[in-house]
């Protein structure tokens, strides 16, 4: 019963559930018991009808309070992890090992890539790895943040809108993370304040220490044991990345909580890696260690001592620089890692492996090296990319082209697809507004250059976005691709753009538009989804993994997905194609070959008489992996290089 109460307490804290009524509390307890029984093959007696009714009532009450698809899944995962840990406790169970990655001197050093690469090396040693990203900002999640400020919003299977670094973790480590793997100050304070309002602290004065720090520690320890690699039981190592820079005011509670965590789990279970910058002054040309010395001193003053230093630099570190860092930062020279600039980020795990980073980390964590790190696939990928000579030009027509991180997952998906075709991606960034007629008058040079770039591209990609800026330019790009038989892929907004363009150009509905851009349009071909909220922005979109059913096997998209009857992809949108105009669009030649399970929400469109004109409401880039590219991005590149028909023919023949 204590275990059940702990799981219920976790759900109440994580999902902000209120103080439960009797029915709610009893239902949840029985729901937990039922799930435990379902996981236990020795369970013999089935639950009674009244038992099932009470469970259903309790869970129904929960869902009315917080209608989350991930609630039952999270509960099931926690029970699996608990059952695994209980079984291990009866035999021999190793404690969770934590690797903390912090940053100093400046932000943007690549802590996310470093943390992911550390995970890759440890995984290659035979260890199971999970990841947590801590973002000290007050936002509950990244969902309402501008791509210009923070880069893209990465979407997880459970609908979590999280920092783009979790995308790096998923791609590098091939994990399926949850929203709880991204901790923010907003989430922590929200959970603590809700507990205070419920009276859970029994009249005590609620303070940063111990209540906020305890909430941080409890969250880390609870999430670390949830399996995210598709296997049973908790991982061996949890890699934690602390966002921001040491010394930032907003990260102080997290540093204090992590200091307490390092003490409570013991030195053999905690390894701290500090990422810092080694600048070179242009005039002197000397590698300067003073910024790193000050950063380490600040970290030690806060109670944390780094076991390894990961030094970012343009060129490899000199021996004298390492000796100086070792002397003044109190870190052995063998534990000073150099992550210098490399041709592509797939070299970073190889850099760490070559410097025996795994030996230092495993020694600190008191772990035996199971196997030497097997990184043959990584070596092959890194070298293959370096040696590519042929390229393909891809016109990316978007709203946020001023910051490449705004489309980070799109860029990675294009990279994965191009490498699968033995090509190097050549991205031509086109600001959608530069294609518009107004631009021809205001900035004629930019307008001419944008159209020349578009005409020279082998394919066109219009990614997702929000707001009406640049929409007319995107419509012109979609029209150009459609009329000139240039391979086109529209993602989310890009699909809606293709519907608007088709309605205007083919159906002669000049005023056809989305209600997002013109809520008074007489021809709304894209509308606001009925279940959406017009008053709240955060976590109110259609989010997470949703199933799309193919309406016919005789379409390019179905064939690219290996003739599957359905596909599960991640979504993030508020608007959808108006179901009332589907008949007219299809009669004119635009085919909707993929729909949701209700059959009323359009997911995939194609033009049958076009080499490759595809629009999808979901975001296929979020599930693309190195060596396992997204089917749609692969199809775009194959079509751009004239290989699509032969590829589909080979696949149809089973080769």
Coordinates of C-alpha atoms in Angstrom, one line a residue, residues 35-315:
X35 CA -2.0 -2.5 -13.5
X36 CA 0.4 -4.3 -11.1
X37 CA -1.7 -7.5 -11.5
X38 CA -1.6 -7.2 -15.3
X39 CA 2.1 -6.9 -15.2
X40 CA 2.3 -10.0 -12.9
X41 CA 1.9 -13.2 -14.8
X42 CA 1.3 -15.1 -11.6
X43 CA -1.9 -13.2 -10.8
X44 CA -4.8 -15.7 -10.9
X45 CA -8.0 -14.1 -9.7
X46 CA -9.5 -11.6 -12.1
X47 CA -10.9 -8.4 -10.7
X48 CA -14.6 -8.3 -9.9
X49 CA -17.1 -6.3 -11.8
X50 CA -17.5 -3.8 -9.0
X51 CA -13.7 -3.5 -8.8
X52 CA -13.5 -2.7 -12.5
X53 CA -16.4 -0.1 -12.2
X54 CA -14.5 1.6 -9.3
X55 CA -11.3 1.6 -11.2
X56 CA -13.1 3.1 -14.3
X57 CA -14.7 5.8 -12.1
X58 CA -11.4 6.7 -10.4
X59 CA -9.5 7.0 -13.7
X60 CA -12.4 8.8 -15.3
X61 CA -12.3 11.4 -12.5
X62 CA -8.5 11.8 -13.1
X63 CA -9.0 12.3 -16.9
X64 CA -11.7 14.9 -16.3
X65 CA -9.3 16.8 -14.1
X66 CA -6.3 16.3 -16.4
X67 CA -7.1 14.8 -19.8
X68 CA -3.7 13.5 -20.5
X69 CA -2.9 10.5 -22.7
X70 CA 0.4 10.0 -20.9
X71 CA -1.1 9.5 -17.4
X72 CA -1.8 5.8 -17.6
X73 CA 1.3 5.2 -19.7
X74 CA 3.5 7.0 -17.1
X75 CA 1.8 5.0 -14.3
X76 CA 2.5 1.8 -16.1
X77 CA 6.1 2.7 -16.7
X78 CA 6.6 3.6 -13.1
X79 CA 5.1 0.3 -12.0
X80 CA 7.4 -1.6 -14.4
X81 CA 10.4 0.2 -13.1
X82 CA 9.3 -0.5 -9.5
X83 CA 8.7 -4.1 -10.2
X84 CA 12.1 -4.4 -11.8
X85 CA 13.8 -2.6 -8.9
X86 CA 12.0 -4.8 -6.4
X87 CA 13.1 -7.9 -8.1
X88 CA 16.7 -6.6 -8.3
X89 CA 16.7 -5.7 -4.6
X90 CA 16.0 -9.3 -3.8
X91 CA 19.1 -10.3 -5.8
X92 CA 21.8 -7.8 -6.7
X93 CA 20.7 -4.3 -7.7
X94 CA 23.1 -1.6 -8.8
X95 CA 22.2 1.9 -7.7
X96 CA 21.4 4.5 -10.3
X97 CA 24.5 6.3 -11.6
X98 CA 24.3 10.0 -12.4
X99 CA 26.4 12.0 -14.9
X100 CA 25.8 15.8 -14.5
X101 CA 26.9 18.1 -17.4
X102 CA 27.2 21.8 -16.5
X103 CA 28.4 24.8 -18.5
X104 CA 30.6 27.8 -17.7
X105 CA 31.9 31.0 -19.2
X106 CA 29.3 31.5 -21.9
X107 CA 26.1 29.8 -23.1
X108 CA 25.9 28.0 -26.4
X109 CA 29.0 25.9 -26.0
X110 CA 27.3 22.7 -27.0
X111 CA 26.4 21.1 -23.7
X112 CA 23.6 19.2 -25.3
X113 CA 25.8 17.6 -27.9
X114 CA 28.4 16.9 -25.3
X115 CA 25.8 15.3 -23.0
X116 CA 24.4 13.3 -25.9
X117 CA 27.9 12.2 -27.0
X118 CA 28.7 11.0 -23.4
X119 CA 25.6 9.0 -23.5
X120 CA 26.6 7.5 -26.9
X121 CA 30.0 6.4 -25.5
X122 CA 28.5 4.9 -22.4
X123 CA 25.8 3.1 -24.4
X124 CA 28.6 1.7 -26.7
X125 CA 30.2 0.3 -23.5
X126 CA 27.1 -1.9 -22.9
X127 CA 25.3 0.4 -20.5
X128 CA 21.7 1.5 -20.7
X129 CA 21.4 5.3 -20.6
X130 CA 18.6 7.8 -20.0
X131 CA 18.6 11.6 -20.1
X132 CA 17.2 14.6 -18.3
X133 CA 17.4 18.2 -19.4
X134 CA 17.0 20.9 -16.8
X135 CA 16.0 24.4 -18.1
X136 CA 16.1 27.1 -15.4
X137 CA 13.6 29.4 -17.1
X138 CA 10.2 30.0 -15.5
X139 CA 8.2 28.8 -18.5
X140 CA 6.4 25.6 -17.7
X141 CA 7.6 24.2 -21.0
X142 CA 9.1 25.5 -24.3
X143 CA 5.7 25.5 -26.1
X144 CA 5.1 29.3 -26.0
X145 CA 8.7 30.4 -26.6
X146 CA 9.8 32.1 -29.8
X147 CA 11.9 30.1 -32.2
X148 CA 14.1 33.2 -32.7
X149 CA 15.0 33.2 -29.1
X150 CA 15.2 29.5 -28.2
X151 CA 15.3 27.5 -31.4
X152 CA 12.7 24.9 -32.3
X153 CA 10.2 23.4 -30.0
X154 CA 10.8 19.6 -30.0
X155 CA 7.7 17.5 -29.6
X156 CA 7.7 14.1 -27.9
X157 CA 5.4 11.1 -28.3
X158 CA 3.4 12.0 -25.1
X159 CA 2.8 15.5 -26.4
X160 CA 5.5 17.2 -24.4
X161 CA 6.8 20.5 -25.9
X162 CA 10.4 20.5 -24.8
X163 CA 13.9 22.0 -25.4
X164 CA 15.6 21.1 -28.7
X165 CA 18.4 19.3 -26.7
X166 CA 15.9 16.5 -26.0
X167 CA 15.8 16.0 -29.8
X168 CA 19.6 15.6 -29.7
X169 CA 19.2 13.0 -27.0
X170 CA 16.6 11.0 -28.9
X171 CA 18.6 11.1 -32.2
X172 CA 22.0 10.3 -30.6
X173 CA 20.8 7.6 -28.1
X174 CA 17.7 6.4 -30.0
X175 CA 15.4 7.0 -27.0
X176 CA 11.7 7.8 -26.7
X177 CA 11.7 10.4 -23.9
X178 CA 8.7 11.8 -21.9
X179 CA 7.7 15.3 -21.0
X180 CA 9.0 14.6 -17.5
X181 CA 12.5 14.2 -18.9
X182 CA 12.5 18.0 -19.3
X183 CA 12.5 19.8 -15.9
X184 CA 11.9 23.6 -15.8
X185 CA 11.7 26.1 -12.9
X186 CA 8.1 26.6 -13.9
X187 CA 7.2 22.9 -13.5
X188 CA 9.0 22.7 -10.1
X189 CA 7.4 25.8 -8.6
X190 CA 4.0 24.9 -10.0
X191 CA 4.1 21.5 -8.3
X192 CA 5.3 22.9 -5.0
X193 CA 2.7 25.7 -5.0
X194 CA -0.1 23.3 -5.8
X195 CA 1.0 21.1 -2.9
X196 CA 1.0 24.2 -0.7
X197 CA -2.5 25.1 -1.7
X198 CA -3.7 21.6 -1.0
X199 CA -2.2 21.9 2.5
X200 CA 0.3 19.0 1.9
X201 CA 3.0 20.9 3.9
X202 CA 0.8 20.9 7.0
X203 CA 1.2 24.6 7.8
X204 CA 5.0 24.7 7.4
X205 CA 6.7 27.8 5.8
X206 CA 7.4 26.8 2.2
X207 CA 10.9 27.8 1.2
X208 CA 13.4 27.3 -1.6
X209 CA 15.4 25.1 0.7
X210 CA 14.2 22.4 1.5
X211 CA 10.9 22.3 -0.5
X212 CA 12.0 23.5 -3.9
X213 CA 15.3 21.5 -3.8
X214 CA 13.5 18.4 -2.5
X215 CA 11.0 18.7 -5.3
X216 CA 13.9 18.8 -7.8
X217 CA 15.7 15.8 -6.3
X218 CA 12.5 13.8 -6.1
X219 CA 11.7 14.6 -9.7
X220 CA 15.1 13.6 -10.9
X221 CA 15.1 10.3 -9.0
X222 CA 11.6 9.4 -10.1
X223 CA 12.2 10.1 -13.8
X224 CA 15.6 8.5 -13.9
X225 CA 14.1 5.0 -13.3
X226 CA 11.5 5.3 -16.1
X227 CA 12.7 3.2 -19.0
X228 CA 12.9 5.1 -22.3
X229 CA 14.8 2.6 -24.5
X230 CA 12.0 0.1 -25.0
X231 CA 13.4 -2.3 -22.5
X232 CA 12.2 -3.4 -19.1
X233 CA 13.5 -1.8 -15.9
X234 CA 15.5 1.3 -15.2
X235 CA 18.6 2.4 -17.0
X236 CA 22.1 2.1 -15.6
X237 CA 23.2 5.7 -16.1
X238 CA 21.2 8.9 -16.1
X239 CA 22.9 11.8 -18.0
X240 CA 21.6 15.2 -16.7
X241 CA 22.3 18.4 -18.5
X242 CA 21.9 21.6 -16.5
X243 CA 21.0 24.4 -18.9
X244 CA 22.4 27.9 -18.7
X245 CA 25.7 29.0 -17.2
X246 CA 27.1 28.4 -13.7
X247 CA 26.5 31.6 -11.7
X248 CA 23.1 32.4 -13.2
X249 CA 20.7 33.4 -10.5
X250 CA 17.8 31.2 -11.9
X251 CA 19.9 28.0 -11.8
X252 CA 20.9 28.4 -8.1
X253 CA 18.2 26.1 -6.7
X254 CA 19.1 23.4 -9.2
X255 CA 22.8 23.6 -8.3
X256 CA 21.9 23.3 -4.6
X257 CA 19.6 20.4 -5.3
X258 CA 22.2 18.6 -7.4
X259 CA 24.8 19.2 -4.6
X260 CA 22.5 17.5 -2.2
X261 CA 21.8 14.7 -4.7
X262 CA 25.5 14.1 -5.1
X263 CA 25.9 13.8 -1.3
X264 CA 22.9 11.5 -0.9
X265 CA 23.7 9.1 -3.6
X266 CA 27.4 9.0 -2.8
X267 CA 30.5 9.8 -4.7
X268 CA 30.6 6.4 -6.5
X269 CA 27.3 7.2 -8.1
X270 CA 27.8 10.8 -9.2
X271 CA 30.1 12.2 -11.9
X272 CA 30.3 15.9 -12.8
X273 CA 31.5 17.0 -16.2
X274 CA 32.0 20.8 -16.6
X275 CA 31.9 22.2 -20.2
X276 CA 33.9 25.4 -20.5
X277 CA 35.5 27.6 -23.2
X278 CA 39.2 28.0 -23.9
X279 CA 39.4 31.1 -26.0
X280 CA 42.3 32.3 -28.1
X281 CA 43.0 36.0 -28.3
X282 CA 43.6 37.0 -31.9
X283 CA 46.7 39.2 -31.2
X284 CA 48.5 36.9 -28.8
X285 CA 47.4 33.6 -30.2
X286 CA 47.6 31.9 -26.8
X287 CA 45.0 29.5 -25.4
X288 CA 43.6 31.2 -22.3
X289 CA 42.6 29.2 -19.3
X290 CA 41.6 32.0 -16.9
X291 CA 37.9 32.0 -17.8
X292 CA 37.7 28.2 -17.1
X293 CA 39.6 28.7 -13.8
X294 CA 37.0 31.3 -12.7
X295 CA 34.1 29.1 -13.8
X296 CA 35.4 26.1 -11.9
X297 CA 36.1 28.3 -8.8
X298 CA 32.4 29.5 -9.0
X299 CA 31.2 25.9 -9.2
X300 CA 33.3 24.8 -6.3
X301 CA 32.1 27.7 -4.2
X302 CA 28.6 26.4 -4.7
X303 CA 29.6 22.9 -3.4
X304 CA 30.2 21.0 -6.6
X305 CA 33.6 19.9 -7.7
X306 CA 34.0 18.8 -11.4
X307 CA 35.5 15.3 -11.9
X308 CA 36.1 16.0 -15.6
X309 CA 36.5 19.1 -17.8
X310 CA 35.2 19.2 -21.3
X311 CA 37.1 22.1 -23.0
X312 CA 35.6 23.7 -26.1
X313 CA 38.1 25.2 -28.4
X314 CA 38.7 25.9 -32.1
X315 CA 41.9 23.9 -32.2

